[in-house]
Short mmCIF file of C-alpha atoms in Angstrom, two decimals:
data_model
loop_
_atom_site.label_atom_id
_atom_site.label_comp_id
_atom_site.label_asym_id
_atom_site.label_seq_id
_atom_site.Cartn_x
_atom_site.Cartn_y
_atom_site.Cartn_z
CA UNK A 1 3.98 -8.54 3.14
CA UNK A 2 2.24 -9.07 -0.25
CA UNK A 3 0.37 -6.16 -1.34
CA UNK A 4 -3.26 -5.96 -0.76
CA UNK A 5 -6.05 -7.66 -3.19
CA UNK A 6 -6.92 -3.88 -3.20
CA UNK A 7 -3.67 -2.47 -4.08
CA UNK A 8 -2.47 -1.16 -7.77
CA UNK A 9 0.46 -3.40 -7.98
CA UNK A 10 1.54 -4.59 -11.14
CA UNK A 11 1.91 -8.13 -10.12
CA UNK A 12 0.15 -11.14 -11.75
CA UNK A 13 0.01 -13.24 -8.29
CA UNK A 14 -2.74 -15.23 -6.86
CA UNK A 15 -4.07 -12.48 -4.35
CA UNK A 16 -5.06 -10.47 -7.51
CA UNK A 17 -8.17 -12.97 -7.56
CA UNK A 18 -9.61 -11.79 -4.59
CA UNK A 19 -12.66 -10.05 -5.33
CA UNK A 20 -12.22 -6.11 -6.51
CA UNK A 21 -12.29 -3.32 -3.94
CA UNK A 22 -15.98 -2.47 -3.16
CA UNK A 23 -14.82 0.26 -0.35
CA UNK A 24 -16.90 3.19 -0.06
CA UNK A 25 -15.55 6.57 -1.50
CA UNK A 26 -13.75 8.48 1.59
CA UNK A 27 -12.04 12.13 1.38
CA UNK A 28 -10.49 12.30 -2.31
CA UNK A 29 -6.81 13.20 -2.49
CA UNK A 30 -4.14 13.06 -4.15
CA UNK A 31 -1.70 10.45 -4.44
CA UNK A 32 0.73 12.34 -2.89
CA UNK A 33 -1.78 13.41 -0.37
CA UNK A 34 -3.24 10.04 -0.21
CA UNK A 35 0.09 8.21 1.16
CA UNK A 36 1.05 10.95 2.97
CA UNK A 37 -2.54 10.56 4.88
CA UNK A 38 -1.86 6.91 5.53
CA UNK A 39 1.30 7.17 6.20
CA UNK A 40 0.36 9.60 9.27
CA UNK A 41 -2.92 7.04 10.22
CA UNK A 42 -0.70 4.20 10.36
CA UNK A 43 1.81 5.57 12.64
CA UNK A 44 -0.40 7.21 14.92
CA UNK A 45 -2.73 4.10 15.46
CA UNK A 46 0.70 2.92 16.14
CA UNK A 47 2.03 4.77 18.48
CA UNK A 48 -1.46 4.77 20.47
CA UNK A 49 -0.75 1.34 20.80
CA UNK A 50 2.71 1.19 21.48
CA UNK A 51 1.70 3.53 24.80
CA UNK A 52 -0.93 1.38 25.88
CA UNK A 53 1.18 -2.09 25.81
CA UNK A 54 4.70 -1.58 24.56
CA UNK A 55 6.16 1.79 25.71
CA UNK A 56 8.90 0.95 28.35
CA UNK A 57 8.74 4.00 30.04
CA UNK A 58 5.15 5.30 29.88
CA UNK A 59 3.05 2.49 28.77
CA UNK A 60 -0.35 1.59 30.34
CA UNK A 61 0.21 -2.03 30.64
CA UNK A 62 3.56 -2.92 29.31
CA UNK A 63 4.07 -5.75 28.12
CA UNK A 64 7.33 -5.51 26.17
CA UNK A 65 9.73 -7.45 24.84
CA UNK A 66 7.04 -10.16 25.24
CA UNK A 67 4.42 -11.11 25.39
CA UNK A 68 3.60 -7.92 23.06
CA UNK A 69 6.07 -9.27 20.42
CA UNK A 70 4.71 -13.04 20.57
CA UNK A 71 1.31 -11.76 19.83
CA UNK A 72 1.88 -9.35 17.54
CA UNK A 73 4.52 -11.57 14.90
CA UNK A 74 1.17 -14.16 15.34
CA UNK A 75 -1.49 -11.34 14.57
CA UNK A 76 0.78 -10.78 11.21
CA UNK A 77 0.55 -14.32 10.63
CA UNK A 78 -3.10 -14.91 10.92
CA UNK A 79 -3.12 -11.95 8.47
CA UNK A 80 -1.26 -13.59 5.96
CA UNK A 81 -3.67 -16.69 6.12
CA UNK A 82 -6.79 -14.96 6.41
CA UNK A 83 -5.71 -12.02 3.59
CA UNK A 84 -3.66 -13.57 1.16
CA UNK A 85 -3.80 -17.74 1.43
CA UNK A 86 -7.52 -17.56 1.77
CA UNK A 87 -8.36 -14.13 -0.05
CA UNK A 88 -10.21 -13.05 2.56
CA UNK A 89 -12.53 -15.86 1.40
CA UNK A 90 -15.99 -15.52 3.59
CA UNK A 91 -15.89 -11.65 4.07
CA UNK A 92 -16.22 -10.69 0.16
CA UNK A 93 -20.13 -10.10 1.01
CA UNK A 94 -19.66 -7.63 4.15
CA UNK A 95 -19.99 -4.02 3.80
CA UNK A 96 -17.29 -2.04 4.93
CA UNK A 97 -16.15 -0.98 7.62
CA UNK A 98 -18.13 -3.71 8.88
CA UNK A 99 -15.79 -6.39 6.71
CA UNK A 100 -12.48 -4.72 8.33
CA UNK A 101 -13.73 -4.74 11.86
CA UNK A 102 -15.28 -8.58 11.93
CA UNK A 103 -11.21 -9.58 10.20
CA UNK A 104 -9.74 -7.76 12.59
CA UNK A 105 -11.22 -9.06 15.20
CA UNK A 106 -10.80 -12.69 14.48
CA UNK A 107 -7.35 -11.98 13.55
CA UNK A 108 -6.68 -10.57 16.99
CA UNK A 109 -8.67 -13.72 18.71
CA UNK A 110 -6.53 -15.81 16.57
CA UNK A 111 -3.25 -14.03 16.94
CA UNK A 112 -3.95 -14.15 20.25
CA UNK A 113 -5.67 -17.49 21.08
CA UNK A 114 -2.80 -19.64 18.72
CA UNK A 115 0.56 -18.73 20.81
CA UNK A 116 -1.80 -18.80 23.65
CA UNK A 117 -2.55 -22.42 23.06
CA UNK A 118 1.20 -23.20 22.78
CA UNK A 119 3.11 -22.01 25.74
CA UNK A 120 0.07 -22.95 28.42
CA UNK A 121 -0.59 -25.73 26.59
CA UNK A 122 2.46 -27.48 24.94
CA UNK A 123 4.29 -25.57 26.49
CA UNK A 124 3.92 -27.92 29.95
CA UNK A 125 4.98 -30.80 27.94
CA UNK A 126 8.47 -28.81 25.98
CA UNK A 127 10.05 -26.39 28.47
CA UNK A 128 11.09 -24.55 25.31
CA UNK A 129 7.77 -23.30 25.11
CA UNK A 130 6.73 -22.93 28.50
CA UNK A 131 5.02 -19.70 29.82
CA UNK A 132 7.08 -19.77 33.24
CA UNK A 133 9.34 -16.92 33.41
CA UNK A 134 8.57 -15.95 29.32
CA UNK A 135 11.12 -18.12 28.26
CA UNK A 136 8.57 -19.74 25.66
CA UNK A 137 7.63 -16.46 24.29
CA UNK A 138 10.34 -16.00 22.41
CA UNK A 139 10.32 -19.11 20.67
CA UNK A 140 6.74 -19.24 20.09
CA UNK A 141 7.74 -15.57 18.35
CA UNK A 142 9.72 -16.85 16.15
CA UNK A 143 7.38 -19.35 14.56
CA UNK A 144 6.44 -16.14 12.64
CA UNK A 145 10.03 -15.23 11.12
CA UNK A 146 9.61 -18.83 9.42
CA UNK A 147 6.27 -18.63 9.01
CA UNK A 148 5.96 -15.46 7.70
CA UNK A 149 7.61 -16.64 4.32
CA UNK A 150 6.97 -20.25 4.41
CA UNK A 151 2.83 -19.05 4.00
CA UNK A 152 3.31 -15.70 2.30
CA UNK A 153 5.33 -16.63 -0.80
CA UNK A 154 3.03 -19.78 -1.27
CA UNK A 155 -0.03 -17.37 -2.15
CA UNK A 156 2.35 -14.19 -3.74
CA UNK A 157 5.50 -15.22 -5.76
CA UNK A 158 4.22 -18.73 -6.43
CA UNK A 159 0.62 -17.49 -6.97
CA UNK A 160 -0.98 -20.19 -5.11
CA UNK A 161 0.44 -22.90 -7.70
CA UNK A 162 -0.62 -25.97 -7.95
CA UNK A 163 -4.25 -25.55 -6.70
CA UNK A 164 -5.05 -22.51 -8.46
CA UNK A 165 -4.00 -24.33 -11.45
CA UNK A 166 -6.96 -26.64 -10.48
CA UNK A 167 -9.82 -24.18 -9.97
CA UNK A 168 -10.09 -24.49 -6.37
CA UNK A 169 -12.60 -22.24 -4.67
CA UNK A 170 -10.30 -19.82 -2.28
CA UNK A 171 -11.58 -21.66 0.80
CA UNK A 172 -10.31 -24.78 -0.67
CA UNK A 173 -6.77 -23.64 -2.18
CA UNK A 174 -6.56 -21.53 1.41
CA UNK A 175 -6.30 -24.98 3.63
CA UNK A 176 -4.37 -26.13 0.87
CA UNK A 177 -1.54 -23.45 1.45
CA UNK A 178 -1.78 -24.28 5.11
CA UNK A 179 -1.14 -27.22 4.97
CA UNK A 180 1.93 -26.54 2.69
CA UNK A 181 3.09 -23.94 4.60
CA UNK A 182 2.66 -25.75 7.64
CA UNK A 183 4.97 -28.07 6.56
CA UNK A 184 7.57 -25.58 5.21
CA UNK A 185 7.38 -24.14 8.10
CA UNK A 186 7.54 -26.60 10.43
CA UNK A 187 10.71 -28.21 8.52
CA UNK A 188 12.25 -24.53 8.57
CA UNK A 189 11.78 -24.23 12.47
CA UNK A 190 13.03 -27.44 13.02
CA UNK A 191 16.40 -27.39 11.10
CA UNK A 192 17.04 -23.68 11.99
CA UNK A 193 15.86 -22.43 15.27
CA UNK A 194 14.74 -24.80 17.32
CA UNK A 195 17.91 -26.40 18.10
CA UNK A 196 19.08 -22.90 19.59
CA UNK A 197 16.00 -22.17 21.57
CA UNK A 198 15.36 -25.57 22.68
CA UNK A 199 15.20 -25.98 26.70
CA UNK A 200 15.82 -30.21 25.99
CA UNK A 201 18.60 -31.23 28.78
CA UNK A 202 19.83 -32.61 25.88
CA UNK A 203 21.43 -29.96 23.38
CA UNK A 204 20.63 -30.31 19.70
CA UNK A 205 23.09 -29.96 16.65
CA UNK A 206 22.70 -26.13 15.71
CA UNK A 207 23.07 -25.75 12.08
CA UNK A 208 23.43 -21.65 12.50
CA UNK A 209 23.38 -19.40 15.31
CA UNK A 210 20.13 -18.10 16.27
CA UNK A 211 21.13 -14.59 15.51
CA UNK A 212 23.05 -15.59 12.13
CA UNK A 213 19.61 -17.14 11.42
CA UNK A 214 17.47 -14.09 12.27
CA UNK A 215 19.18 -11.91 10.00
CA UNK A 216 19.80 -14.78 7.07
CA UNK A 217 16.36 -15.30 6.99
CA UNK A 218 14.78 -11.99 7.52
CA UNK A 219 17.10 -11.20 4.39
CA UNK A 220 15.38 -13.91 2.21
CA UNK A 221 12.24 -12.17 3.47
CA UNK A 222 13.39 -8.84 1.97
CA UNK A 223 14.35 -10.67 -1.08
CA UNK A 224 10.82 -12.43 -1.30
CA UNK A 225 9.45 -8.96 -1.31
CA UNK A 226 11.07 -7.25 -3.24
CA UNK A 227 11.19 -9.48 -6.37
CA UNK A 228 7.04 -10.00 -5.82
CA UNK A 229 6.22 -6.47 -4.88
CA UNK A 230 8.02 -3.71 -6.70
CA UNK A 231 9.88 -6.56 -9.67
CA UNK A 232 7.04 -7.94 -10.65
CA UNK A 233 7.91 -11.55 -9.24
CA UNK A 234 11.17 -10.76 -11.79
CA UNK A 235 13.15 -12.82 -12.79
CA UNK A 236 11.40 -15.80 -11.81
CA UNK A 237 8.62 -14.72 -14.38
CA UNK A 238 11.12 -15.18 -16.78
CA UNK A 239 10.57 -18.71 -16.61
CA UNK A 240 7.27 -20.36 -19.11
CA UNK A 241 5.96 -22.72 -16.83
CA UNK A 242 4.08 -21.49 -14.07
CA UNK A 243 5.30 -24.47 -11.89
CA UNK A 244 8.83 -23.81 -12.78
CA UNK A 245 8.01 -19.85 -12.06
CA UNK A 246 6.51 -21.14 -8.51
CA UNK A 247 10.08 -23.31 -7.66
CA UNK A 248 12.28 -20.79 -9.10
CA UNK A 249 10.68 -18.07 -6.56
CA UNK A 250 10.57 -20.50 -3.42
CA UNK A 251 14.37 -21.16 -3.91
CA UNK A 252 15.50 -18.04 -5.59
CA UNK A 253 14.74 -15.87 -2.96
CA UNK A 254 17.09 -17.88 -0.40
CA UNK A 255 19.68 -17.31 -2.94
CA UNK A 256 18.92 -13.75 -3.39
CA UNK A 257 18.61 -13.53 0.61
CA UNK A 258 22.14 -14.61 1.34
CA UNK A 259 23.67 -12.08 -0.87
CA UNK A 260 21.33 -9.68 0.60
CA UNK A 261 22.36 -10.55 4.12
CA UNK A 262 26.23 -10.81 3.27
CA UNK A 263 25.48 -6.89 1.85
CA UNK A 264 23.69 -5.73 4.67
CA UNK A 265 26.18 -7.00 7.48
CA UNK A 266 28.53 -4.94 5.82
CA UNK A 267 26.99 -2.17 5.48
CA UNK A 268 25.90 -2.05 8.89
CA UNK A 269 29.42 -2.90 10.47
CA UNK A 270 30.79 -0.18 7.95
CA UNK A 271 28.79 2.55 7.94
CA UNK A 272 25.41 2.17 9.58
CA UNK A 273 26.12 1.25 13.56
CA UNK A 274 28.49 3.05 15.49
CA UNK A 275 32.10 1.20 16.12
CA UNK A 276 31.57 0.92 19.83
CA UNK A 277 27.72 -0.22 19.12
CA UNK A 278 29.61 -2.94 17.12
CA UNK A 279 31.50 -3.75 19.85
CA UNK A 280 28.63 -3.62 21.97
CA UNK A 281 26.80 -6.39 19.89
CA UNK A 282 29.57 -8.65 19.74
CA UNK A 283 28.24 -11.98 17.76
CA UNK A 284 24.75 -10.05 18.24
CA UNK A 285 26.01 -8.07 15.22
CA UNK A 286 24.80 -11.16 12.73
CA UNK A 287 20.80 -10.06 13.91
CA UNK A 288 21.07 -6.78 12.75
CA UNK A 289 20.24 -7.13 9.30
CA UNK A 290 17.26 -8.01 10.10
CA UNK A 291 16.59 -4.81 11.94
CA UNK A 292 17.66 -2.94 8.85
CA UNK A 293 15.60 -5.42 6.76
CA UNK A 294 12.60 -4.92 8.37
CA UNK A 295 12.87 -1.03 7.95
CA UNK A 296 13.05 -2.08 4.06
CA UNK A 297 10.22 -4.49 3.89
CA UNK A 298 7.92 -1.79 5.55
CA UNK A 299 8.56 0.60 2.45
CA UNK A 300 8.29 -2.03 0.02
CA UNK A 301 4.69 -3.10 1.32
CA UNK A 302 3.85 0.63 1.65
CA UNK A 303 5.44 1.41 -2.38
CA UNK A 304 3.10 -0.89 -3.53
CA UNK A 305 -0.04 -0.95 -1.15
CA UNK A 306 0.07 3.13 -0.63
CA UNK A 307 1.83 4.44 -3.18
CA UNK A 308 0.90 2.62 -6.27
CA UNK A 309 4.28 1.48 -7.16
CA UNK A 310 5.59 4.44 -8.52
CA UNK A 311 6.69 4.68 -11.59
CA UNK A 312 4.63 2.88 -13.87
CA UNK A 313 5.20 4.99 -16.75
CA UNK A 314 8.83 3.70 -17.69
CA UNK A 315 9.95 0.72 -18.96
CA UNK A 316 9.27 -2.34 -17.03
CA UNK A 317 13.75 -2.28 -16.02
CA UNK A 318 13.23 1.49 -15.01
CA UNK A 319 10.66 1.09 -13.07
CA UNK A 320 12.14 -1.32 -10.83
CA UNK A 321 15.10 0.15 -10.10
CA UNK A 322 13.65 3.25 -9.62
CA UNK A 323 11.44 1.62 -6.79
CA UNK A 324 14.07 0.18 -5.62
CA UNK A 325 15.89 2.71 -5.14
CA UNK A 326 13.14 4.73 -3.53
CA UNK A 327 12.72 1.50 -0.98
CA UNK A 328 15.93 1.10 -0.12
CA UNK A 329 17.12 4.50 0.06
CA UNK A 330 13.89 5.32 2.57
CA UNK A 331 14.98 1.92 4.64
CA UNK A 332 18.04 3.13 5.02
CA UNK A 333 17.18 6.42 6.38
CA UNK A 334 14.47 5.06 8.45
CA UNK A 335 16.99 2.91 9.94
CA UNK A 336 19.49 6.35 11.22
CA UNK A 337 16.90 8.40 11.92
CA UNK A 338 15.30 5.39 14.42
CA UNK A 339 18.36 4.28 16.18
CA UNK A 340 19.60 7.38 16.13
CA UNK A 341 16.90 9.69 17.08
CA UNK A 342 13.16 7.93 17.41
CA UNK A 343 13.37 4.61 19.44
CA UNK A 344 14.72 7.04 22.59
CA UNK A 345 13.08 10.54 22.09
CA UNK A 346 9.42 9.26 21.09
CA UNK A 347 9.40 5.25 22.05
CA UNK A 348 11.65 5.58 25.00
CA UNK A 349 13.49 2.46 24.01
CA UNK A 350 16.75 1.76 25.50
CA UNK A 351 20.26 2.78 23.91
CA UNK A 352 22.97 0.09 23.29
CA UNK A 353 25.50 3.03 23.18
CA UNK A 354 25.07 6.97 23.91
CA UNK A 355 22.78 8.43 20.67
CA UNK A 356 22.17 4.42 19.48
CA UNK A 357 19.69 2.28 20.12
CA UNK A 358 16.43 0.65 20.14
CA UNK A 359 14.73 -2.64 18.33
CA UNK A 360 13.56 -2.18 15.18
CA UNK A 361 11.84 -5.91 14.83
CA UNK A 362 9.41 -5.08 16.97
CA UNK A 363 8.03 -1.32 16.39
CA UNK A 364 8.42 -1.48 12.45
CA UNK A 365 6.51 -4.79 12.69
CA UNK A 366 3.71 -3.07 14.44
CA UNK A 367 3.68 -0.29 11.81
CA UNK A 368 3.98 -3.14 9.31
CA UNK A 369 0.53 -4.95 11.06
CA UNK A 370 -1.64 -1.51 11.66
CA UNK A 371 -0.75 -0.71 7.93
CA UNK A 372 -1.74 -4.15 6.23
CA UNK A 373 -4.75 -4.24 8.32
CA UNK A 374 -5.93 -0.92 6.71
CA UNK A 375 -5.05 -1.94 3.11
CA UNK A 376 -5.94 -5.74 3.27
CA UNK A 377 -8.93 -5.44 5.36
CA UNK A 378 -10.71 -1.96 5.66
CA UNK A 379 -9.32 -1.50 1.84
CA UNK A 380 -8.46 2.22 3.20
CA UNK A 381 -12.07 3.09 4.49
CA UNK A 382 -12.25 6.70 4.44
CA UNK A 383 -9.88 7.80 2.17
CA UNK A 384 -9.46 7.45 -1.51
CA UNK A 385 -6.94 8.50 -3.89
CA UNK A 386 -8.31 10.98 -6.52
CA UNK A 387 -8.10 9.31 -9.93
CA UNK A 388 -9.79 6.12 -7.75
CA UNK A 389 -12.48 7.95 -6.39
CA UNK A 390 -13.54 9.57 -10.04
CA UNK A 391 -13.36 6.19 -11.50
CA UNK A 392 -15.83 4.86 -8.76
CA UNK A 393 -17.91 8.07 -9.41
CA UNK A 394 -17.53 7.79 -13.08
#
């Protein structure tokens, strides 16, 4: 996700309008210290949740695969519209923790209430959505992996162009992105995964497999992020024109995202999944980068939300690769050590072959959610990084 309005990215993107950080000064530390802290807070809220609703062997009420991971992909995208297209327009005023409790809450009635609304609603009218026997879950999930980018890059890599450009009060630009990315996403749903979800009697032309395009698309996601968070929206900023800047990044990164997918595959079929897991998948295989992807996206939101983008102290080519580096390398083992070692030992999550296993999607997007909702809305109440905290003091 786009880094907090909060965050010290070094971006120049539309969130960076939100109004500055006004949180309270927690326990000073380091930045070491500091995003080794949230690092530990955001997987421990985690995992308290993951026992209550997700954990298939020990949870409270489980409720996984779904409907945990239909609400949870639609509480990340009420995020993105009430964080980042509206700039948390409405809740500038509130004192924290206050301001982070009253977002999260309507972000959970919304994340909530929304997919609600469409398999017990619509869902009686399009079986493909229909709550009987979950199989409109699923589809109603994957609203999000279109979604996701079709609202996020709208307010990050094209910096809310054009109605920024026309001094639109947040409120006002914020319906304006919704409506956009409505329509984005709506076209983007349509053409790509409807047609292989769809419970018509009559089958629709499929333009890709569904799990071809899960792990296309979750690649143009990784490629959204990573030229906006830790590349400075390079090289579309290469361009003059901010509108050509805004159309360069809505297109480039589906570029970008198929060689990022075509490398990925690879990778995992070489090196990264066991040959019998391979096997195993069968044409499942073509999801997978998105399972690795999503192990990369975390660490790029937590680079430049936790860690301050580190380095800033190089040239602008250093620094980026550097971060990148540090992103992918720390994806990449995230990804052994969790199919390898964490999804059965701590989540319980079932293998696909002896010492492999588990489904990345859905626990690293819960890690993903828990840590946005700390950055974006409680703007890391309680904690503060050192140098922060004597500035505020200062």
């Amino acid at each position: 996700m786009p880094s907090s309005p909060s965050a010290t990215s070094t971006v120049d993107a539309a969130p960076a309008s939100a109004p500055p950080s006004t949180a309270p000064q927690g326990i000073a530390l380091a930045p070491l210290a500091f995003s080794a802290a949230v690092f530990l807070v955001v997987h421990v809220v985690s995992l308290i949740v993951w026992r209550l609703f997700a954990d298939p062997a020990r949870a409270v009420w489980n409720h996984n695969p779904q409907p945990f991971g239909m609400y949870l992909f639609w509480g990340i995208l009420v995020l993105v519209f009430i964080g980042f297209n509206f700039g948390m327009a409405g809740f500038g005023a509130i004192r924290q923790p206050w301001r982070g409790l009253l977002a999260t809450g309507l972000t959970l009635v919304l994340g909530f209430a929304i997919p609600a609304a469409l398999v017990h609603g619509y869902g009686r009218l399009d079986p493909t959505f229909s709550a009987a026997g979950g199989a409109g879950f699923g589809a109603a999930g994957l609203i999000v992996l279109i979604g996701f980018y079709g609202f996020g890059v709208l307010a990050t890599g094209m910096g809310g162009w054009p109605w920024t450009d026309q001094g639109l009060a947040p409120a006002h630009s914020g319906l304006a992105q919704l409506a956009c990315g409505g329509c984005l996403t709506a076209l983007g749903y349509l053409l790509l995964v409807y047609p292989g979800v769809s419970g018509a009697p009559q089958p629709h032309a499929v333009l890709l497999p569904l799990p071809v395009t899960i792990g296309w698309f979750y690649s143009v996601i990784v490629a959204w992020l990573s030229t906006f968070l830790i590349f400075d929206n390079w090289p579309w900023n290469l361009l003059r024109r901010r509108s050509h800047v805004a159309l360069a990044a809505l297109a480039g990164n589906v570029v970008l995202g198929t060689a990022i997918y075509r490398a990925h595959l690879a990778l995992l079929e070489g090196l990264l999944i066991p040959a019998d897991a391979v096997a195993r998948l069968g044409d499942n295989l073509a999801l997978w980068p998105a399972q690795l992807g999503v192990w990369i996206v975390f660490w790029l939101i937590f680079w430049s939300n936790v860690a301050g983008n580190w380095p800033q102290r190089f040239g602008a080519a250093t620094n980026r690769l550097l971060r990148a580096a540090c992103c992918w390398g720390l994806g990449l083992l995230s990804f052994v050590v969790y199919t390898r070692w964490f999804a059965q030992a701590v989540l319980h999550e079932a293998d696909i072959v002896p010492g492999f296993g588990g489904d990345p999607l859905t626990w690293v997007d819960l890690l993903n959610f828990v840590m946005l909702i700390y950055a974006v809305y409680f703007q890391f109440y309680g904690l503060a990084r050192r140098s922060e905290a004597a500035t505020r003091a200062a």
